[in-house]
Amino acid sequence: MGLKIYDEVEEKSKLTAFISGEIDHHSAKNIRQEIDINVQKLKPNELYLDFSNVDFMDSSGIGLVMGRYKLQSERGGKVFIQNPPPLIKKVMLVAGINKLAKIVSIDVPLSEMQKAKESAQSSDSKADLANIEVYRNNDKNECEKVLNEEGEDIVEKENENSK
Amino acid sequence: MSRKKMKILNEIKLSFPSLSENERFSRLAVSGFASQLDPQVDELSDIKTAVSEAVTNSIVHAYKNKIGKIELVARIYEDSVIYIKIKDHGCGIPDIKKAMEPLFTTSPEEERAGLGFAVMESFMDKLKVTSKEGKGTSVILTKKLKTKLD
């Protein structure tokens, strides 16, 4: 299981959490905590949960979306479900979660997807540890420094043009 | 499954403690067992999801705040029918009908959606739940696969 969080500081604050791996009752706890820590810190108007690299999900994933929807609603914010693969979407539609959080498809640069995948693979061995990377534009330099020390490149999100 | 007695072609039995780590293990074990029927990707995903729901129920509800034994039996019957039984010796369900209502949950604090049974029902052909308070619960899931193997 891996999770990446990007923040976009624009007119509307927007946060995208790239979830990867398998979402079940066991892994949901960590994913939930990591998303909530960052949501509390950044207070985004729009929270995007990206499922493109999720390869399994049971109703724990529905609980995860419902919970984030509740927290966002309390602050007047929104939740979007981004790019769920067909089998994941099937679970979402059975649950009718699309009535709470709109399912959107957004082009995510391939390099970013690759990174999310790699991070999921590298964290498979420690399956119960969420792999988190937080990117924020305002302290990008710091991020870059940390990432460079780890031998990774910084990736910026560019999905505005595709909407 | 039809009323006449069907022939069991293969069977596995697993027993494991109700640790949440075993949610993944159990669905992968069943998926591995079912793969000999050459199922389609979505069928295998349906089975994994249903097993994950049933096992999670035992972990979260039957053995709330304790660890108990979960027994899983998976069978392959003739005509590509897969049968999975998940049994616990936990607290049992006082009102099965109520428990099966979509969105009903006794664990909202854990962010349980209350959709476990609804998912099992819609992803499998048949769902049978038997439970006795203080004794435990068993869930039987069956599905006929559209395989080419005969």
CSV table of N, CA, C and O in Angstrom, one decimal, chain A residues 22-27 29 32 36 55-60 62-68 70-71 87 90-91 94-95 124 127-128, chain B residues 19-21 23-24 27-28 41-42 45-46 48-49 52-53 56 59-60 103 108-116 118-119 122-123:
chain,number,residue,atom,x,y,z
A,22,GLU,N,-3.7,-2.3,-2.1
A,22,GLU,CA,-5.0,-2.9,-1.7
A,22,GLU,C,-5.6,-2.2,-0.6
A,22,GLU,O,-5.0,-1.9,0.4
A,23,ILE,N,-6.9,-1.9,-0.7
A,23,ILE,CA,-7.6,-1.2,0.4
A,23,ILE,C,-8.6,-2.2,1.1
A,23,ILE,O,-9.5,-2.7,0.5
A,24,ASP,N,-8.2,-2.6,2.3
A,24,ASP,CA,-9.1,-3.5,3.1
A,24,ASP,C,-9.2,-2.9,4.5
A,24,ASP,O,-8.6,-1.8,4.7
A,25,HIS,N,-9.9,-3.6,5.4
A,25,HIS,CA,-10.0,-3.0,6.7
A,25,HIS,C,-8.6,-2.8,7.4
A,25,HIS,O,-8.4,-1.9,8.1
A,26,HIS,N,-7.7,-3.8,7.1
A,26,HIS,CA,-6.3,-3.7,7.6
A,26,HIS,C,-5.6,-2.5,7.2
A,26,HIS,O,-5.0,-1.7,8.0
A,27,SER,N,-5.6,-2.2,5.9
A,27,SER,CA,-4.8,-1.1,5.3
A,27,SER,C,-5.5,0.2,5.4
A,27,SER,O,-4.8,1.3,5.4
A,29,LYS,N,-6.8,1.8,7.8
A,29,LYS,CA,-6.5,2.6,8.9
A,29,LYS,C,-5.4,3.6,8.6
A,29,LYS,O,-5.4,4.8,8.9
A,32,ARG,N,-6.3,6.2,5.9
A,32,ARG,CA,-7.2,7.2,6.5
A,32,ARG,C,-6.4,8.2,7.3
A,32,ARG,O,-6.5,9.5,7.2
A,36,ASP,N,-5.9,12.2,6.5
A,36,ASP,CA,-6.5,13.2,7.5
A,36,ASP,C,-5.4,14.1,8.1
A,36,ASP,O,-5.7,15.3,8.3
A,55,ASP,N,-5.4,-1.9,-6.7
A,55,ASP,CA,-5.8,-3.1,-7.4
A,55,ASP,C,-6.7,-4.0,-6.7
A,55,ASP,O,-7.2,-5.0,-7.2
A,56,PHE,N,-7.1,-3.6,-5.4
A,56,PHE,CA,-8.2,-4.3,-4.8
A,56,PHE,C,-8.8,-3.4,-3.8
A,56,PHE,O,-8.2,-2.6,-3.1
A,57,MET,N,-10.1,-3.5,-3.7
A,57,MET,CA,-10.9,-2.7,-2.7
A,57,MET,C,-12.1,-3.5,-2.2
A,57,MET,O,-12.9,-3.9,-3.1
A,58,ASP,N,-12.4,-3.5,-0.9
A,58,ASP,CA,-13.7,-4.0,-0.5
A,58,ASP,C,-14.4,-2.9,0.1
A,58,ASP,O,-14.0,-1.7,-0.1
A,59,SER,N,-15.5,-3.1,0.9
A,59,SER,CA,-16.3,-2.0,1.4
A,59,SER,C,-15.5,-1.1,2.4
A,59,SER,O,-16.0,0.0,2.7
A,60,SER,N,-14.3,-1.5,2.8
A,60,SER,CA,-13.5,-0.6,3.6
A,60,SER,C,-13.1,0.6,2.9
A,60,SER,O,-13.0,1.7,3.4
A,62,ILE,N,-15.1,2.0,0.7
A,62,ILE,CA,-16.3,2.8,0.7
A,62,ILE,C,-16.3,3.6,2.0
A,62,ILE,O,-16.6,4.8,2.0
A,63,GLY,N,-16.0,2.9,3.1
A,63,GLY,CA,-16.0,3.6,4.4
A,63,GLY,C,-15.0,4.7,4.4
A,63,GLY,O,-15.2,5.8,5.0
A,64,LEU,N,-13.8,4.5,3.7
A,64,LEU,CA,-12.8,5.5,3.6
A,64,LEU,C,-13.3,6.7,2.9
A,64,LEU,O,-13.1,7.9,3.4
A,65,VAL,N,-14.0,6.5,1.8
A,65,VAL,CA,-14.5,7.7,1.1
A,65,VAL,C,-15.6,8.4,1.9
A,65,VAL,O,-15.7,9.6,2.0
A,66,MET,N,-16.5,7.6,2.5
A,66,MET,CA,-17.6,8.1,3.3
A,66,MET,C,-17.1,9.0,4.4
A,66,MET,O,-17.6,10.1,4.7
A,67,GLY,N,-16.1,8.5,5.1
A,67,GLY,CA,-15.5,9.2,6.2
A,67,GLY,C,-14.9,10.5,5.8
A,67,GLY,O,-15.0,11.5,6.5
A,68,ARG,N,-14.1,10.5,4.7
A,68,ARG,CA,-13.5,11.7,4.2
A,68,ARG,C,-14.6,12.7,3.7
A,68,ARG,O,-14.4,13.9,3.9
A,70,LYS,N,-17.5,13.0,5.0
A,70,LYS,CA,-18.1,13.6,6.2
A,70,LYS,C,-17.2,14.7,6.7
A,70,LYS,O,-17.7,15.8,7.0
A,71,LEU,N,-15.9,14.5,6.8
A,71,LEU,CA,-15.0,15.5,7.3
A,71,LEU,C,-14.9,16.7,6.4
A,71,LEU,O,-14.9,17.8,6.9
A,87,LEU,N,-12.9,-2.5,-12.0
A,87,LEU,CA,-13.3,-3.4,-10.9
A,87,LEU,C,-13.5,-2.7,-9.6
A,87,LEU,O,-14.2,-3.1,-8.7
A,90,LYS,N,-16.8,-0.8,-9.8
A,90,LYS,CA,-17.9,-1.7,-9.6
A,90,LYS,C,-18.3,-1.7,-8.2
A,90,LYS,O,-19.5,-1.6,-7.8
A,91,VAL,N,-17.3,-1.8,-7.3
A,91,VAL,CA,-17.6,-1.8,-5.8
A,91,VAL,C,-18.3,-0.5,-5.4
A,91,VAL,O,-19.2,-0.4,-4.7
A,94,VAL,N,-21.9,-0.3,-6.7
A,94,VAL,CA,-22.8,-1.2,-5.8
A,94,VAL,C,-23.2,-0.4,-4.6
A,94,VAL,O,-24.3,-0.5,-4.1
A,95,ALA,N,-22.2,0.3,-4.0
A,95,ALA,CA,-22.4,1.0,-2.8
A,95,ALA,C,-23.1,2.3,-3.0
A,95,ALA,O,-23.6,2.9,-2.0
A,124,ASP,N,5.3,-2.9,-0.7
A,124,ASP,CA,4.6,-4.2,-0.6
A,124,ASP,C,5.2,-5.1,0.5
A,124,ASP,O,4.4,-5.8,1.2
A,127,ALA,N,3.8,-4.4,4.1
A,127,ALA,CA,2.4,-4.2,3.7
A,127,ALA,C,1.6,-3.3,4.6
A,127,ALA,O,0.6,-2.7,4.1
A,128,ASP,N,1.9,-3.2,5.9
A,128,ASP,CA,1.0,-2.5,6.8
A,128,ASP,C,1.6,-1.1,7.0
A,128,ASP,O,1.1,-0.3,7.8
B,19,LEU,N,-6.7,-12.0,12.9
B,19,LEU,CA,-5.8,-10.9,12.8
B,19,LEU,C,-6.1,-10.2,11.5
B,19,LEU,O,-6.3,-10.9,10.5
B,20,SER,N,-6.1,-8.8,11.5
B,20,SER,CA,-6.5,-8.2,10.2
B,20,SER,C,-5.5,-8.4,9.1
B,20,SER,O,-5.9,-8.3,7.9
B,21,GLU,N,-4.3,-8.8,9.4
B,21,GLU,CA,-3.3,-9.2,8.4
B,21,GLU,C,-3.9,-10.4,7.6
B,21,GLU,O,-3.5,-10.6,6.4
B,23,GLU,N,-6.8,-10.9,6.5
B,23,GLU,CA,-7.8,-10.5,5.5
B,23,GLU,C,-7.3,-10.7,4.1
B,23,GLU,O,-7.9,-11.3,3.2
B,24,ARG,N,-6.1,-10.2,3.9
B,24,ARG,CA,-5.4,-10.3,2.6
B,24,ARG,C,-5.1,-11.8,2.3
B,24,ARG,O,-5.3,-12.3,1.2
B,27,ARG,N,-8.2,-13.9,1.3
B,27,ARG,CA,-8.7,-13.7,-0.1
B,27,ARG,C,-7.8,-14.2,-1.2
B,27,ARG,O,-8.2,-14.7,-2.2
B,28,LEU,N,-6.4,-14.1,-0.9
B,28,LEU,CA,-5.5,-14.5,-1.9
B,28,LEU,C,-5.4,-16.1,-1.9
B,28,LEU,O,-5.3,-16.7,-3.0
B,41,VAL,N,-11.1,-12.4,-15.0
B,41,VAL,CA,-10.5,-11.5,-14.0
B,41,VAL,C,-11.6,-10.9,-13.1
B,41,VAL,O,-11.4,-10.8,-11.9
B,42,ASP,N,-12.8,-10.5,-13.7
B,42,ASP,CA,-13.8,-9.9,-12.8
B,42,ASP,C,-14.4,-10.9,-11.9
B,42,ASP,O,-14.8,-10.6,-10.8
B,45,SER,N,-12.1,-11.3,-9.0
B,45,SER,CA,-12.2,-10.1,-8.2
B,45,SER,C,-13.4,-10.1,-7.3
B,45,SER,O,-13.4,-9.7,-6.1
B,46,ASP,N,-14.5,-10.5,-7.9
B,46,ASP,CA,-15.8,-10.6,-7.1
B,46,ASP,C,-15.6,-11.6,-5.9
B,46,ASP,O,-16.0,-11.3,-4.8
B,48,LYS,N,-12.8,-12.5,-4.4
B,48,LYS,CA,-11.9,-11.9,-3.5
B,48,LYS,C,-12.6,-10.9,-2.6
B,48,LYS,O,-12.4,-10.8,-1.4
B,49,THR,N,-13.4,-10.1,-3.2
B,49,THR,CA,-14.1,-9.0,-2.5
B,49,THR,C,-15.0,-9.6,-1.5
B,49,THR,O,-15.0,-9.2,-0.3
B,52,SER,N,-13.2,-11.2,1.4
B,52,SER,CA,-12.6,-10.1,2.2
B,52,SER,C,-13.7,-9.6,3.2
B,52,SER,O,-13.4,-9.3,4.3
B,53,GLU,N,-14.9,-9.4,2.6
B,53,GLU,CA,-16.0,-8.8,3.4
B,53,GLU,C,-16.3,-9.8,4.6
B,53,GLU,O,-16.5,-9.4,5.7
B,56,THR,N,-13.5,-10.0,7.2
B,56,THR,CA,-13.5,-8.8,7.9
B,56,THR,C,-14.6,-8.7,9.0
B,56,THR,O,-14.4,-8.3,10.1
B,59,ILE,N,-13.6,-10.6,11.9
B,59,ILE,CA,-12.5,-9.9,12.6
B,59,ILE,C,-13.0,-8.7,13.4
B,59,ILE,O,-12.7,-8.6,14.6
B,60,VAL,N,-13.8,-7.9,12.7
B,60,VAL,CA,-14.3,-6.7,13.3
B,60,VAL,C,-15.4,-6.9,14.3
B,60,VAL,O,-15.5,-6.3,15.4
B,103,LEU,N,-26.0,-0.3,4.8
B,103,LEU,CA,-25.6,0.8,5.6
B,103,LEU,C,-25.8,0.6,7.1
B,103,LEU,O,-25.5,1.5,7.9
B,108,PRO,N,-19.6,2.3,13.5
B,108,PRO,CA,-19.4,3.5,12.7
B,108,PRO,C,-18.1,4.2,13.1
B,108,PRO,O,-17.5,4.8,12.2
B,109,GLU,N,-17.6,4.0,14.3
B,109,GLU,CA,-16.4,4.7,14.7
B,109,GLU,C,-15.2,4.1,14.0
B,109,GLU,O,-14.2,4.8,13.8
B,110,GLU,N,-15.3,2.9,13.5
B,110,GLU,CA,-14.2,2.3,12.7
B,110,GLU,C,-14.4,2.6,11.2
B,110,GLU,O,-13.7,2.0,10.4
B,111,GLU,N,-15.3,3.4,10.9
B,111,GLU,CA,-15.6,3.8,9.5
B,111,GLU,C,-16.0,2.5,8.7
B,111,GLU,O,-15.7,2.4,7.6
B,112,ARG,N,-16.8,1.7,9.3
B,112,ARG,CA,-17.4,0.6,8.6
B,112,ARG,C,-18.6,1.1,7.8
B,112,ARG,O,-19.4,1.8,8.4
B,113,ALA,N,-18.7,0.8,6.6
B,113,ALA,CA,-19.7,1.4,5.7
B,113,ALA,C,-21.1,0.7,5.9
B,113,ALA,O,-22.1,1.2,5.6
B,114,GLY,N,-21.1,-0.5,6.5
B,114,GLY,CA,-22.3,-1.3,6.7
B,114,GLY,C,-22.8,-1.9,5.3
B,114,GLY,O,-23.9,-2.1,5.1
B,115,LEU,N,-21.8,-2.2,4.5
B,115,LEU,CA,-22.1,-2.7,3.2
B,115,LEU,C,-21.6,-4.1,2.9
B,115,LEU,O,-21.7,-4.6,1.8
B,116,GLY,N,-21.0,-4.7,3.9
B,116,GLY,CA,-20.4,-6.0,3.7
B,116,GLY,C,-21.3,-7.0,3.1
B,116,GLY,O,-21.0,-7.6,2.1
B,118,ALA,N,-24.2,-6.5,1.7
B,118,ALA,CA,-24.7,-6.1,0.4
B,118,ALA,C,-23.7,-6.4,-0.7
B,118,ALA,O,-24.1,-6.8,-1.8
B,119,VAL,N,-22.4,-6.2,-0.5
B,119,VAL,CA,-21.4,-6.5,-1.4
B,119,VAL,C,-21.3,-8.0,-1.7
B,119,VAL,O,-21.3,-8.5,-2.9
B,122,SER,N,-24.3,-9.0,-3.9
B,122,SER,CA,-24.3,-8.6,-5.3
B,122,SER,C,-23.1,-9.2,-6.1
B,122,SER,O,-23.2,-9.3,-7.3
B,123,PHE,N,-22.0,-9.6,-5.4
B,123,PHE,CA,-20.9,-10.2,-6.1
B,123,PHE,C,-20.9,-11.7,-6.2
B,123,PHE,O,-20.1,-12.3,-7.0
